[in-house]
């Protein structure tokens, strides 16, 4: 198994520090939040991108994914959404990241209409991403929080340049078991985000293993050599504990879950 964490848990932190923390605590990858608050984002100049790649390479850390905020199911014209996705793909290519994260963002649209927007835009964007060596991942989130809803879109897109990011929290909040989510997303899965919270009504991030999410069951279903990415939402919950202090125990916890899953599979 390969391990990463999202820089959403270290808001505004210089990339050098995030990479150092990843290398120190045994995380091979970073999911980079692509926002103007962060060191790198779609408007970053070429020099900053090149320096960022050197920083990651020097630390022995991979840019797993670029976590963007494009919303493929949102109402409105296609052109701004596609332009945003293309900018994210270019950033990912410059940082040698294999994935770009996008949201559904369908809001209150009827599901069929939100699906149509998503399918149309992902079909348009996927060939561009593939040409750049990048795969666009639709996260199980908001209007399409379940694997069932996400796969419903991706089955219609049917292009290798588009896939799924399994956010274990959101499929759980949507009422799916890990087994159901994993089975539904299997043919689309890029990587898996893990996290932990106290309950469906208290979403302040906790250290892994300290909450209610069925992490053992989810981790056991991640394919061998797959990626587990810890998304600790410190940016949205500033009162949460510091991620830097939890990275070591979190990595050890995930490794224990993986070893236990391997033993049970023997």
GROMACS .gro file of C-alpha atoms in nm:
model
  266
    1UNK     CA    1   0.000   0.000   0.000
    2UNK     CA    2   0.109   0.356  -0.065
    3UNK     CA    3   0.023   0.642   0.169
    4UNK     CA    4  -0.037   1.013   0.114
    5UNK     CA    5  -0.199   1.304   0.291
    6UNK     CA    6  -0.376   1.616   0.172
    7UNK     CA    7  -0.231   1.960   0.229
    8UNK     CA    8  -0.584   2.066   0.325
    9UNK     CA    9  -0.466   1.962   0.671
   10UNK     CA   10  -0.176   2.210   0.663
   11UNK     CA   11  -0.340   2.528   0.531
   12UNK     CA   12  -0.096   2.778   0.388
   13UNK     CA   13   0.210   2.569   0.473
   14UNK     CA   14   0.514   2.603   0.244
   15UNK     CA   15   0.557   2.305   0.015
   16UNK     CA   16   0.903   2.237   0.157
   17UNK     CA   17   0.752   2.180   0.501
   18UNK     CA   18   0.469   1.958   0.374
   19UNK     CA   19   0.716   1.747   0.177
   20UNK     CA   20   0.947   1.722   0.478
   21UNK     CA   21   0.659   1.601   0.697
   22UNK     CA   22   0.557   1.346   0.436
   23UNK     CA   23   0.908   1.205   0.405
   24UNK     CA   24   0.964   1.200   0.781
   25UNK     CA   25   0.645   1.009   0.857
   26UNK     CA   26   0.648   0.760   0.570
   27UNK     CA   27   0.399   0.916   0.330
   28UNK     CA   28   0.507   0.865  -0.030
   29UNK     CA   29   0.266   1.121  -0.173
   30UNK     CA   30   0.094   1.453  -0.121
   31UNK     CA   31  -0.248   1.554  -0.244
   32UNK     CA   32  -0.196   1.924  -0.317
   33UNK     CA   33  -0.484   2.160  -0.252
   34UNK     CA   34  -0.495   2.386  -0.559
   35UNK     CA   35  -0.614   2.719  -0.423
   36UNK     CA   36  -0.466   3.072  -0.416
   37UNK     CA   37  -0.420   3.032  -0.039
   38UNK     CA   38  -0.166   2.756  -0.110
   39UNK     CA   39   0.186   2.754  -0.256
   40UNK     CA   40   0.076   2.614  -0.594
   41UNK     CA   41  -0.246   2.666  -0.787
   42UNK     CA   42  -0.355   2.704  -1.151
   43UNK     CA   43  -0.230   3.066  -1.170
   44UNK     CA   44   0.117   2.980  -1.041
   45UNK     CA   45   0.391   3.079  -1.289
   46UNK     CA   46   0.611   2.823  -1.460
   47UNK     CA   47   0.904   2.899  -1.232
   48UNK     CA   48   0.704   2.820  -0.919
   49UNK     CA   49   0.582   2.495  -1.070
   50UNK     CA   50   0.932   2.387  -1.163
   51UNK     CA   51   1.058   2.476  -0.815
   52UNK     CA   52   0.771   2.282  -0.661
   53UNK     CA   53   0.855   1.973  -0.860
   54UNK     CA   54   1.220   2.001  -0.755
   55UNK     CA   55   1.112   2.029  -0.392
   56UNK     CA   56   0.900   1.716  -0.413
   57UNK     CA   57   1.162   1.519  -0.602
   58UNK     CA   58   1.435   1.618  -0.356
   59UNK     CA   59   1.220   1.495  -0.066
   60UNK     CA   60   1.138   1.170  -0.245
   61UNK     CA   61   0.767   1.255  -0.239
   62UNK     CA   62   0.518   1.225  -0.525
   63UNK     CA   63   0.243   1.472  -0.609
   64UNK     CA   64  -0.038   1.219  -0.599
   65UNK     CA   65  -0.315   1.453  -0.704
   66UNK     CA   66  -0.415   1.814  -0.756
   67UNK     CA   67  -0.725   1.881  -0.547
   68UNK     CA   68  -0.920   2.133  -0.751
   69UNK     CA   69  -1.259   2.290  -0.703
   70UNK     CA   70  -1.414   2.261  -1.049
   71UNK     CA   71  -1.778   2.150  -1.024
   72UNK     CA   72  -1.878   1.941  -1.320
   73UNK     CA   73  -2.249   1.910  -1.235
   74UNK     CA   74  -2.308   2.278  -1.157
   75UNK     CA   75  -2.558   2.485  -1.355
   76UNK     CA   76  -2.433   2.736  -1.608
   77UNK     CA   77  -2.227   2.729  -1.928
   78UNK     CA   78  -1.970   2.460  -1.991
   79UNK     CA   79  -1.681   2.681  -2.102
   80UNK     CA   80  -1.570   2.817  -1.761
   81UNK     CA   81  -1.587   2.469  -1.606
   82UNK     CA   82  -1.384   2.314  -1.886
   83UNK     CA   83  -1.129   2.596  -1.873
   84UNK     CA   84  -1.089   2.542  -1.498
   85UNK     CA   85  -1.039   2.168  -1.545
   86UNK     CA   86  -0.784   2.222  -1.821
   87UNK     CA   87  -0.587   2.459  -1.598
   88UNK     CA   88  -0.584   2.197  -1.322
   89UNK     CA   89  -0.470   1.930  -1.567
   90UNK     CA   90  -0.182   2.150  -1.685
   91UNK     CA   91  -0.075   2.208  -1.325
   92UNK     CA   92  -0.089   1.834  -1.257
   93UNK     CA   93   0.119   1.760  -1.566
   94UNK     CA   94   0.380   2.017  -1.464
   95UNK     CA   95   0.406   1.856  -1.119
   96UNK     CA   96   0.398   1.502  -1.262
   97UNK     CA   97   0.081   1.427  -1.066
   98UNK     CA   98  -0.131   1.149  -1.216
   99UNK     CA   99  -0.467   1.277  -1.089
  100UNK     CA  100  -0.685   1.588  -1.069
  101UNK     CA  101  -0.977   1.598  -0.825
  102UNK     CA  102  -1.305   1.763  -0.928
  103UNK     CA  103  -1.635   1.791  -0.740
  104UNK     CA  104  -1.986   1.721  -0.867
  105UNK     CA  105  -2.141   2.040  -0.725
  106UNK     CA  106  -2.490   1.975  -0.859
  107UNK     CA  107  -2.657   2.156  -0.570
  108UNK     CA  108  -3.034   2.137  -0.588
  109UNK     CA  109  -3.051   2.037  -0.953
  110UNK     CA  110  -3.263   1.731  -1.033
  111UNK     CA  111  -3.028   1.429  -1.040
  112UNK     CA  112  -3.086   1.362  -1.409
  113UNK     CA  113  -2.991   1.719  -1.500
  114UNK     CA  114  -2.684   1.714  -1.275
  115UNK     CA  115  -2.581   1.385  -1.437
  116UNK     CA  116  -2.616   1.533  -1.785
  117UNK     CA  117  -2.389   1.827  -1.700
  118UNK     CA  118  -2.131   1.595  -1.545
  119UNK     CA  119  -2.129   1.345  -1.830
  120UNK     CA  120  -2.105   1.612  -2.098
  121UNK     CA  121  -1.821   1.801  -1.932
  122UNK     CA  122  -1.620   1.495  -1.833
  123UNK     CA  123  -1.652   1.353  -2.183
  124UNK     CA  124  -1.516   1.682  -2.317
  125UNK     CA  125  -1.232   1.708  -2.064
  126UNK     CA  126  -1.118   1.346  -2.039
  127UNK     CA  127  -0.934   1.328  -2.376
  128UNK     CA  128  -0.743   1.649  -2.290
  129UNK     CA  129  -0.643   1.500  -1.954
  130UNK     CA  130  -0.536   1.172  -2.111
  131UNK     CA  131  -0.312   1.353  -2.361
  132UNK     CA  132  -0.137   1.517  -2.065
  133UNK     CA  133  -0.092   1.188  -1.877
  134UNK     CA  134  -0.351   1.286  -1.617
  135UNK     CA  135  -0.678   1.130  -1.504
  136UNK     CA  136  -0.968   1.343  -1.379
  137UNK     CA  137  -1.126   1.196  -1.068
  138UNK     CA  138  -1.483   1.277  -0.970
  139UNK     CA  139  -1.497   1.271  -0.593
  140UNK     CA  140  -1.785   1.105  -0.409
  141UNK     CA  141  -1.911   1.434  -0.265
  142UNK     CA  142  -2.209   1.669  -0.229
  143UNK     CA  143  -2.474   1.601  -0.499
  144UNK     CA  144  -2.307   1.267  -0.590
  145UNK     CA  145  -2.178   1.159  -0.253
  146UNK     CA  146  -2.247   0.788  -0.300
  147UNK     CA  147  -2.052   0.548  -0.516
  148UNK     CA  148  -2.379   0.464  -0.688
  149UNK     CA  149  -2.433   0.824  -0.801
  150UNK     CA  150  -2.069   0.874  -0.901
  151UNK     CA  151  -2.051   0.550  -1.099
  152UNK     CA  152  -2.379   0.637  -1.270
  153UNK     CA  153  -2.197   0.932  -1.428
  154UNK     CA  154  -1.868   0.757  -1.499
  155UNK     CA  155  -2.035   0.455  -1.661
  156UNK     CA  156  -2.175   0.696  -1.918
  157UNK     CA  157  -1.852   0.891  -1.963
  158UNK     CA  158  -1.671   0.563  -2.035
  159UNK     CA  159  -1.329   0.717  -2.095
  160UNK     CA  160  -0.994   0.625  -1.931
  161UNK     CA  161  -0.924   0.993  -1.871
  162UNK     CA  162  -1.202   1.006  -1.611
  163UNK     CA  163  -1.238   0.805  -1.291
  164UNK     CA  164  -1.344   0.821  -0.928
  165UNK     CA  165  -1.197   0.939  -0.602
  166UNK     CA  166  -1.353   0.741  -0.319
  167UNK     CA  167  -1.403   0.968  -0.016
  168UNK     CA  168  -1.493   0.714   0.252
  169UNK     CA  169  -1.667   0.975   0.467
  170UNK     CA  170  -1.916   1.080   0.203
  171UNK     CA  171  -2.016   0.732   0.090
  172UNK     CA  172  -2.069   0.644   0.457
  173UNK     CA  173  -2.279   0.957   0.509
  174UNK     CA  174  -2.476   0.851   0.200
  175UNK     CA  175  -2.567   0.521   0.364
  176UNK     CA  176  -2.339   0.288   0.169
  177UNK     CA  177  -2.129   0.016   0.325
  178UNK     CA  178  -1.759   0.008   0.229
  179UNK     CA  179  -1.821  -0.319   0.046
  180UNK     CA  180  -2.096  -0.164  -0.164
  181UNK     CA  181  -1.892   0.149  -0.240
  182UNK     CA  182  -1.580  -0.047  -0.330
  183UNK     CA  183  -1.767  -0.287  -0.555
  184UNK     CA  184  -1.948  -0.005  -0.736
  185UNK     CA  185  -1.635   0.204  -0.793
  186UNK     CA  186  -1.393  -0.080  -0.870
  187UNK     CA  187  -1.375  -0.020  -1.243
  188UNK     CA  188  -1.333   0.357  -1.197
  189UNK     CA  189  -1.118   0.393  -0.886
  190UNK     CA  190  -0.819   0.624  -0.890
  191UNK     CA  191  -0.742   0.640  -0.518
  192UNK     CA  192  -0.913   0.644  -0.178
  193UNK     CA  193  -0.942   0.924   0.077
  194UNK     CA  194  -0.967   0.826   0.443
  195UNK     CA  195  -1.046   1.040   0.745
  196UNK     CA  196  -1.225   1.006   1.078
  197UNK     CA  197  -1.501   1.193   1.260
  198UNK     CA  198  -1.700   1.143   1.580
  199UNK     CA  199  -2.037   1.091   1.410
  200UNK     CA  200  -2.248   1.186   1.112
  201UNK     CA  201  -2.345   1.501   1.303
  202UNK     CA  202  -1.999   1.598   1.432
  203UNK     CA  203  -1.757   1.627   1.143
  204UNK     CA  204  -1.460   1.792   1.312
  205UNK     CA  205  -1.159   1.587   1.198
  206UNK     CA  206  -1.007   1.339   1.440
  207UNK     CA  207  -0.695   1.129   1.435
  208UNK     CA  208  -0.741   0.811   1.235
  209UNK     CA  209  -0.904   0.541   1.445
  210UNK     CA  210  -1.047   0.790   1.691
  211UNK     CA  211  -1.394   0.816   1.542
  212UNK     CA  212  -1.688   0.634   1.390
  213UNK     CA  213  -1.587   0.565   1.030
  214UNK     CA  214  -1.553   0.199   0.923
  215UNK     CA  215  -1.190   0.246   0.823
  216UNK     CA  216  -1.080  -0.114   0.870
  217UNK     CA  217  -1.347  -0.237   0.631
  218UNK     CA  218  -1.264   0.032   0.375
  219UNK     CA  219  -0.887  -0.015   0.390
  220UNK     CA  220  -0.926  -0.390   0.345
  221UNK     CA  221  -1.094  -0.323   0.009
  222UNK     CA  222  -0.830  -0.093  -0.140
  223UNK     CA  223  -0.642  -0.274  -0.417
  224UNK     CA  224  -0.283  -0.384  -0.350
  225UNK     CA  225  -0.038  -0.106  -0.440
  226UNK     CA  226  -0.327   0.137  -0.427
  227UNK     CA  227  -0.311   0.478  -0.261
  228UNK     CA  228  -0.463   0.571   0.072
  229UNK     CA  229  -0.477   0.948   0.117
  230UNK     CA  230  -0.560   1.102   0.454
  231UNK     CA  231  -0.772   1.413   0.408
  232UNK     CA  232  -0.769   1.600   0.739
  233UNK     CA  233  -0.997   1.902   0.697
  234UNK     CA  234  -0.809   2.147   0.917
  235UNK     CA  235  -0.880   2.433   0.675
  236UNK     CA  236  -1.253   2.404   0.741
  237UNK     CA  237  -1.221   2.324   1.113
  238UNK     CA  238  -0.947   2.554   1.250
  239UNK     CA  239  -1.015   2.434   1.604
  240UNK     CA  240  -0.912   2.079   1.518
  241UNK     CA  241  -0.580   1.946   1.646
  242UNK     CA  242  -0.266   1.998   1.442
  243UNK     CA  243  -0.216   1.746   1.165
  244UNK     CA  244   0.164   1.751   1.193
  245UNK     CA  245   0.136   1.592   1.539
  246UNK     CA  246  -0.096   1.320   1.410
  247UNK     CA  247   0.082   1.215   1.092
  248UNK     CA  248   0.305   0.954   1.256
  249UNK     CA  249   0.029   0.779   1.453
  250UNK     CA  250  -0.203   0.802   1.151
  251UNK     CA  251   0.047   0.633   0.921
  252UNK     CA  252   0.108   0.359   1.180
  253UNK     CA  253  -0.266   0.305   1.219
  254UNK     CA  254  -0.322   0.264   0.846
  255UNK     CA  255  -0.033   0.021   0.822
  256UNK     CA  256  -0.181  -0.189   1.103
  257UNK     CA  257  -0.513  -0.201   0.918
  258UNK     CA  258  -0.338  -0.309   0.599
  259UNK     CA  259  -0.140  -0.582   0.776
  260UNK     CA  260  -0.454  -0.712   0.944
  261UNK     CA  261  -0.638  -0.719   0.612
  262UNK     CA  262  -0.350  -0.911   0.455
  263UNK     CA  263  -0.352  -1.165   0.738
  264UNK     CA  264  -0.723  -1.223   0.701
  265UNK     CA  265  -0.687  -1.267   0.328
  266UNK     CA  266  -0.426  -1.544   0.362
   0.00000   0.00000   0.00000
